[in-house]
Amino acid sequence: MPQKTRDEYLSSLKKLGHRVFIRGEQITDVVEHPISRPPAVAMAETFRQAEPGQKEELFSVRSHLFNDSINRFAHIQHSTEDLINKITMLREMGRGTACCFQRCAGLDCMNSLYSVTYEIDEEFGSHRHERFVEFLEYIQSNDIVPAACMTDAKGDRSFSPSEQIDKDQYLHVVEEVAGGVIVRGAKLHITGGVNSHELIVLPTRALKEEDKEYAIAFAVPSNTKGITFIYGRQPSDTRRLEEGRSDVGNLYYGGSEALVVFDNVFVPEERIFMKGEYSYAGRLIELFAAHHRASYGGCKVGVGDVLIGATAALAELQGTANASHVKDKLAEMIHLNETLHAAALASALKGQRTPSGAYGIDPLLANVCKLNVTRFPFEITRLAQDIAGGLLVTMPSLDDRQHPEIGAYVRKYIGCKSEEEAEKRMQLLRLIENMTMGAGAVSYLTESIHGAGSPQAQKIMITRLADLESKKACAYHLCGIG
Amino acid sequence: MPQKTRDEYLSSLKKLGHRVFIRGEQITDVVEHPISRPPAVAMAETFRQAEPGQKEELFSVRSHLFNDSINRFAHIQHSTEDLINKITMLREMGRGTACCFQRCAGLDCMNSLYSVTYEIDEEFGSHRHERFVEFLEYIQSNDIVPAACMTDAKGDRSFSPSEQIDKDQYLHVVEEVAGGVIVRGAKLHITGGVNSHELIVLPTRALKEEDKEYAIAFAVPSNTKGITFIYGRQPSDTRRLEEGRSDVGNLYYGGSEALVVFDNVFVPEERIFMKGEYSYAGRLIELFAAHHRASYGGCKVGVGDVLIGATAALAELQGTANASHVKDKLAEMIHLNETLHAAALASALKGQRTPSGAYGIDPLLANVCKLNVTRFPFEITRLAQDIAGGLLVTMPSLDDRQHPEIGAYVRKYIGCKSEEEAEKRMQLLRLIENMTMGAGAVSYLTESIHGAGSPQAQKIMITRLADLESKKACAYHLCGIG
Amino acid sequence: MPQKTRDEYLSSLKKLGHRVFIRGEQITDVVEHPISRPPAVAMAETFRQAEPGQKEELFSVRSHLFNDSINRFAHIQHSTEDLINKITMLREMGRGTACCFQRCAGLDCMNSLYSVTYEIDEEFGSHRHERFVEFLEYIQSNDIVPAACMTDAKGDRSFSPSEQIDKDQYLHVVEEVAGGVIVRGAKLHITGGVNSHELIVLPTRALKEEDKEYAIAFAVPSNTKGITFIYGRQPSDTRRLEEGRSDVGNLYYGGSEALVVFDNVFVPEERIFMKGEYSYAGRLIELFAAHHRASYGGCKVGVGDVLIGATAALAELQGTANASHVKDKLAEMIHLNETLHAAALASALKGQRTPSGAYGIDPLLANVCKLNVTRFPFEITRLAQDIAGGLLVTMPSLDDRQHPEIGAYVRKYIGCKSEEEAEKRMQLLRLIENMTMGAGAVSYLTESIHGAGSPQAQKIMITRLADLESKKACAYHLCGIG
Amino acid sequence: MPQKTRDEYLSSLKKLGHRVFIRGEQITDVVEHPISRPPAVAMAETFRQAEPGQKEELFSVRSHLFNDSINRFAHIQHSTEDLINKITMLREMGRGTACCFQRCAGLDCMNSLYSVTYEIDEEFGSHRHERFVEFLEYIQSNDIVPAACMTDAKGDRSFSPSEQIDKDQYLHVVEEVAGGVIVRGAKLHITGGVNSHELIVLPTRALKEEDKEYAIAFAVPSNTKGITFIYGRQPSDTRRLEEGRSDVGNLYYGGSEALVVFDNVFVPEERIFMKGEYSYAGRLIELFAAHHRASYGGCKVGVGDVLIGATAALAELQGTANASHVKDKLAEMIHLNETLHAAALASALKGQRTPSGAYGIDPLLANVCKLNVTRFPFEITRLAQDIAGGLLVTMPSLDDRQHPEIGAYVRKYIGCKSEEEAEKRMQLLRLIENMTMGAGAVSYLTESIHGAGSPQAQKIMITRLADLESKKACAYHLCGIG
């Protein structure tokens, strides 16, 4: 079996030797650095769940390329059942980590490239698909994590890539060299980049002929010369540096994003999956966006489960669980959360085979799913904070419970029925703080808006995919017209 | 093939001879009376769509009881695919009629009784299921429409059935007689009752031992002695009586509800499907409610399609279709409508086999679906009226266009690019009026709140089904507890 | 005292002799015709409340033109207190009638013309204001009702008035004649036009020099030759024609709108308040819109009070008033309703003196008020229908209670603790039906969106008036910039 | 003039010598400690604005006790104009600081005690009011800041104060001693406590006779023996400890809350304003709550102005300001923000004189104001993050711009038209981060829910104050009943 254990993954990450800066400091071990460890461990959870005795029936799956089981995070979906299982797996991961575990963008990207390279070859008689399948086989048989790198810096947004004054504002080919090309540019918001063995780069938008040099998709190892990761800051990120880490909220896990700079990076020919086929950039992005927008109806719902659970547990400890308004608010939180999930499942159910044999998700319902994701977590958050009470933001450090002078005050006045329950209460409050206004809020709130594309992008797709003509015909028919 | 054509159905209805009162007048032909004709014709559409050359691949299905195809509205679902097809069929019907076509409550009721009679027999060794299957075979092989009769009058709501002063406030057995029983009571809000050949009666709530006499489920023909239908009024119902019917909005279709009185009605033994098994009343209702709540994510979405289509067509005629706020509002309408549908599909996808072999829908997602249905049609309505403009409610009669004195004024000032377009505009406005504040609003708005159970019922079920314990465990785990 | 009693007003209306068509029929007495009587009586209520012993301290006020008290509906506001009293009076009227009582558009129009004619004169040295004051004195001293006529037919909306192929799509001067001008065109959605003694016409939009001939404002008696009123249809409007009128819902009152056609109407010089001063058209409309948008935070709130009251009373009769979700929904209804009122009051409080001495309302807050009015009544409606229950739309006619054959059934099964309470229940349900999907919904829902300008118009004004620059400066300051 | 300058206030705070713990460390100078300095400086801004040349016409006012001007934050409101000016002043402060400036709870508390002590004396012939006025004169003539201390620890919420096992869960009198009493307990969430010269303590709920010992209101200096402040943690609080403070977002200001412990504190007789008059505890809290709930429609609106300004400025820098969806979202943010303000203004406008001569705010509208405050800032936040883009949470430290190795990358790829604009962009993003998920979110989001009482408390008051009976009467009247 080619699958890595959690620990093997973490070891491999330690040895990666990629160039990462956190708060100005170049770090050598992302697994051990207190700020980057929780994201690494969250990613590692995708390996642990596939281990025997864990949830391997969900997290492992037979490869369609060879006769062995692989991690589902490396699998090309070949049925609606596959699509559904992916969503279910993502929710499971969200429940287990309460954060962005960073491995689904790479998965969604591979599934999209699988289809699009095939379609490119069909039109151009090229060998993109063959190369991509080789790469995929390497990924699957070594249980490699690739990160998807899409969003460019974009410079002045009123200009297209080729119109930019600084051409590097969109990553592009700067030189053709023996055996490959040199590329330059940067990719923003790269989720889990620092925890990935490989980077898959793809264009960020539909392109026209004049933008041909920007129509480039490829993969390179994360430790390739010329690549630099600049770690993004998160609210309360440095609580992880505090001794005891009592106030981190989420004890184990976290997400991470980085600015990834490609400064004259060599890409070998065999790892180029698109080059110049600008007319397929839009198709690639739409496929990826649909997959990824549906993913959010898995992972964010799992995170929502944790927030709902934390809130319900807190209400019990605080003695308010039976108040009718609390019950009503919890019901609303569940309702909103399940509404998100429903659309993801439905988009999987309505998935369709692409020419390559891989399945694409239903794009209309995937966009509907994501548009709700840009909204409901904020309302779920508001309700969670409502039930949690003001102590959420006025509470001293958990360390203060042990303080020689003020510890007794804290234990007495931030109490519950017992000492132990009082401590649980404070820990749950810190978890809710983490998820709604701390490091966890990055993923649960802001990323829910912008990840996989901003709300306006969803609105545009929804209108385009809605088949308004047939709806108009229905209306006219009932008026006796046409 | 045992399926009726549209015309055969309408003929059968004409000959039914059941006792129907509309606005105080006993009518003899529900098909011809101007007020009850549109509902009859809407129901008839379920037959027409199953005719060859129409959409028979969706509307016809092989019976699991015998080797022939039947109308899907009489089918017991035996797979998630069956469940999904039902939802799809309901949306199709909604698109075609823009109203409640009244045949799904009977369908959902039969699917629930199929399971529950089986389970009753398993516990009690009785023969309820055998009888029900006989009845079902009669239904399927003759393409019979049964209406589900559930909601009792309820009297004083603070009392249980057996505590009521007037025992008839819940329909009940008043006497055991040779070969059957005599029942008395009334059922409210009976959708499509007047257009049904048979009435299936079931209890309206979970029951306790002392309510045993109310634990009665059975079927009787609609024209059984002692049964009276009292037709409910709808907004603008009498526009159908106006000469020319120019202002009815929806030219062909409508929904109908009636108060159905059972005044000492004899029920033969072989048509009794529950009698005294009070502990199964709750189970029956929950199964039915789940099926029916998911149905609303089909039919109302189809109706929503028509409203969206009417609004989009109107915006084009009025020259506002390219205004960014109009595009945004249309996108929002589509988004909300598809969100409703997504949850219905997801609840079908997650459907589960019951012991009888029939499939039940996922109750959590079905309740989530319905709770959204109690909300979004109001917002879709608001957006439709926003785009439609004030003329929606200030416009003269369409007849006025032909008036010798004022016709020229109306044609000139309620205009468009052409006479023909101006007339389309007025017709579309009337359709939107019908759907948002006329007879169609009964089904699209109020029934969306209360049909299949009111919002509070959904909130209760959602909380009960949400598995809060596992969510709490996730939260505690991330706090390092337990 | 120059004020008319309710009965004097109704008499004067009977004698008016204006040309009114309802459903194709020219009627001679708007007070007696069953469809137009409720609107006439609603308008009459503005007179009755000013009668001694009623609420004359609120409805009567001293004229600023002469030493006598007048109806506040004819008053030029000269202080924030005046502005506040107007809002309060409108709420009172809404509470008393549950409909559009049709007299505030004229009031708001007069207040705007008072200011703008003054400002025109200041720039041009003309005598518009003097003429307008003469007209106003006639209005005040005879307690005359003028209707505001603003919205033009507009033809093709992508063209300006002067670009239209049919010039009459915006009302305009067609000929200058001795002692006045001839105008032609039509005004849509004219509220209370048929119940008004005079019509005040004003432009519908800001105008440029090329649209000069459309820059016309004037007043003419409603019975002027060439003027035709074509009555708009409303949902369930013909219930008023039914014998017994049992199902009308609102027993006494209603609103009305008409298409008003001006077919070569002569306007005498002394009644022209703007002619050619195109640069003041925008100013006039903005002043009027602001006044009128704030008005909606009075009248609609009063109507909301009735809906809340009806719902609360119904919950009591139905025995659900103590359910926590019912209490919560009622609280929400009240909350939304008061939020509407608050903005109206605040816009009055922040009102400012115009050069004429009259007070204008704060335009930012008036637009905020109105934008909420385009939303909340739909949610209040949804909550009312939720509490009301499905019977709202499935209930037989109230007449059926007395029916020899089915009356006993209706009384028994649509019951309450007593016969009398059962009848109250049905009447309250009819009232709620009227207000949420009957004739009353015209005013409470659709008119709440479009009356005084559609939501997009409010959004544009809100942005324009928000002083974004000072807000940006605050933000930059806190960043240490600027 | 008795008013302190900003610097005099800060000096006085330095010398206060009260016992404050921040993260386990007892600090000696709240003005200089990096974490507590921004809150101190925010409070100081209330003094600076009253300085000559600033906004003294708004921030200074003549005392009703003596012939001199005082800071409005120490003023007893004696007219609706006073009430309105207070709201306006709070918005101004919110605009200037983008945080909780912590001085209004004390102000609202003094206004409430002024009325209630008067009413107590009227009933009991006591001298509470006289003592309170003496205290007030001290406050006003020395420009002293008092903090309001209300929320008790509450222990087990299912028990009343006197039923608690640990009596100290509600602050109470433990002993009567010569010249005063000894009290014990703790107050939670005390806003600005550490920046206040005095603490005013009042009960947290309505009390019954058996809770008499908890019916205690008094004032003591913050540095009184036995008082300990335990500082609450906030998201990203330690960014203030980072060298350069580049990522704090709000460069100058912040809010603060503390747990304040009263461990056998002596209160002299002359500073006791309620003792045993349990029947007035509810009245005192309702008056305070109403004042304070309206306050939120001032301060939070000012903070909202900053967030709107930051978002608008950012959209300009990012080149998206003219996108129609961005304009629409900004309009919505403004609309929601002004809706909050409107209700505060309206509650002031409808304020009423209490027997003491002081004015109370309209409690219905104040509760309506606050209930909206518990909702809209979350939606405004969501819209701000939508416009801001994902960089909000993925951006490196601002320090990284100057980094020798990665600085060039950051400057190039997180760019704008110019270096300077790029830096502005990053600073604005940090400000938005601070306000929506950093230290500023404490005040703008969570405190908006719970400060001045949680949403459910508002719902209860709204229903109680809504005069449902008169609304029912209106509805019945229109049904022809009663």
Coordinates of C-alpha atoms in Angstrom, one line a residue, chain B residues 100 189 191 233-235 257 296 300 370 373-378 381 434-455 458, chain C residues 314 381-395 429 432-438 445:
Chain B
C100 CA -50.3 23.1 -6.3
H189 CA -57.0 21.9 4.4
T191 CA -55.5 19.5 -0.8
R233 CA -61.9 30.5 -0.7
Q234 CA -58.7 31.9 -2.2
P235 CA -57.7 35.5 -3.0
E257 CA -58.2 22.9 -0.5
Y296 CA -41.9 20.9 -1.3
K300 CA -42.3 24.9 -5.0
K370 CA -39.0 22.5 4.3
V373 CA -39.4 26.6 1.9
T374 CA -41.1 28.5 4.7
R375 CA -38.8 31.4 4.1
F376 CA -37.4 31.8 0.7
P377 CA -40.6 32.1 -1.4
F378 CA -41.4 35.3 0.5
T381 CA -41.8 37.2 -4.1
N434 CA -51.6 35.6 -9.3
M435 CA -48.6 33.9 -7.9
T436 CA -47.7 36.5 -5.3
M437 CA -51.0 37.9 -4.1
G438 CA -53.7 36.0 -5.9
A439 CA -55.0 32.5 -6.0
G440 CA -51.5 31.2 -6.7
A441 CA -50.1 32.8 -3.6
V442 CA -52.1 30.3 -1.5
S443 CA -49.8 27.6 -2.7
Y444 CA -46.6 29.5 -3.2
L445 CA -46.6 31.5 0.0
T446 CA -49.0 30.4 2.8
E447 CA -48.9 26.7 2.0
S448 CA -45.1 26.9 1.8
I449 CA -45.3 27.8 5.4
H450 CA -47.9 25.4 6.7
G451 CA -48.2 22.6 4.2
A452 CA -46.5 19.4 5.5
G453 CA -46.2 21.0 8.9
S454 CA -45.4 24.5 10.2
P455 CA -41.9 25.8 10.7
Q458 CA -39.4 21.5 11.5
Chain C
L314 CA -55.8 35.3 16.7
T381 CA -46.3 39.2 6.7
R382 CA -44.5 35.9 6.7
L383 CA -44.5 35.8 10.5
A384 CA -48.2 36.8 10.6
Q385 CA -49.1 34.0 8.2
D386 CA -46.9 31.6 10.2
I387 CA -48.8 32.4 13.4
A388 CA -52.2 32.5 11.7
G389 CA -52.0 28.9 10.4
G390 CA -53.0 27.3 7.1
L391 CA -56.7 28.0 7.7
L392 CA -55.9 31.5 6.4
V393 CA -56.1 30.2 2.9
T394 CA -58.3 27.1 3.1
M395 CA -61.2 28.5 5.0
L429 CA -58.2 35.5 9.4
I432 CA -55.0 39.0 7.7
E433 CA -55.8 37.6 4.3
N434 CA -56.8 41.0 3.1
M435 CA -53.7 42.6 4.4
T436 CA -51.2 40.0 3.2
M437 CA -52.7 38.7 -0.1
G438 CA -55.9 40.6 -0.7
L445 CA -46.6 45.0 0.3

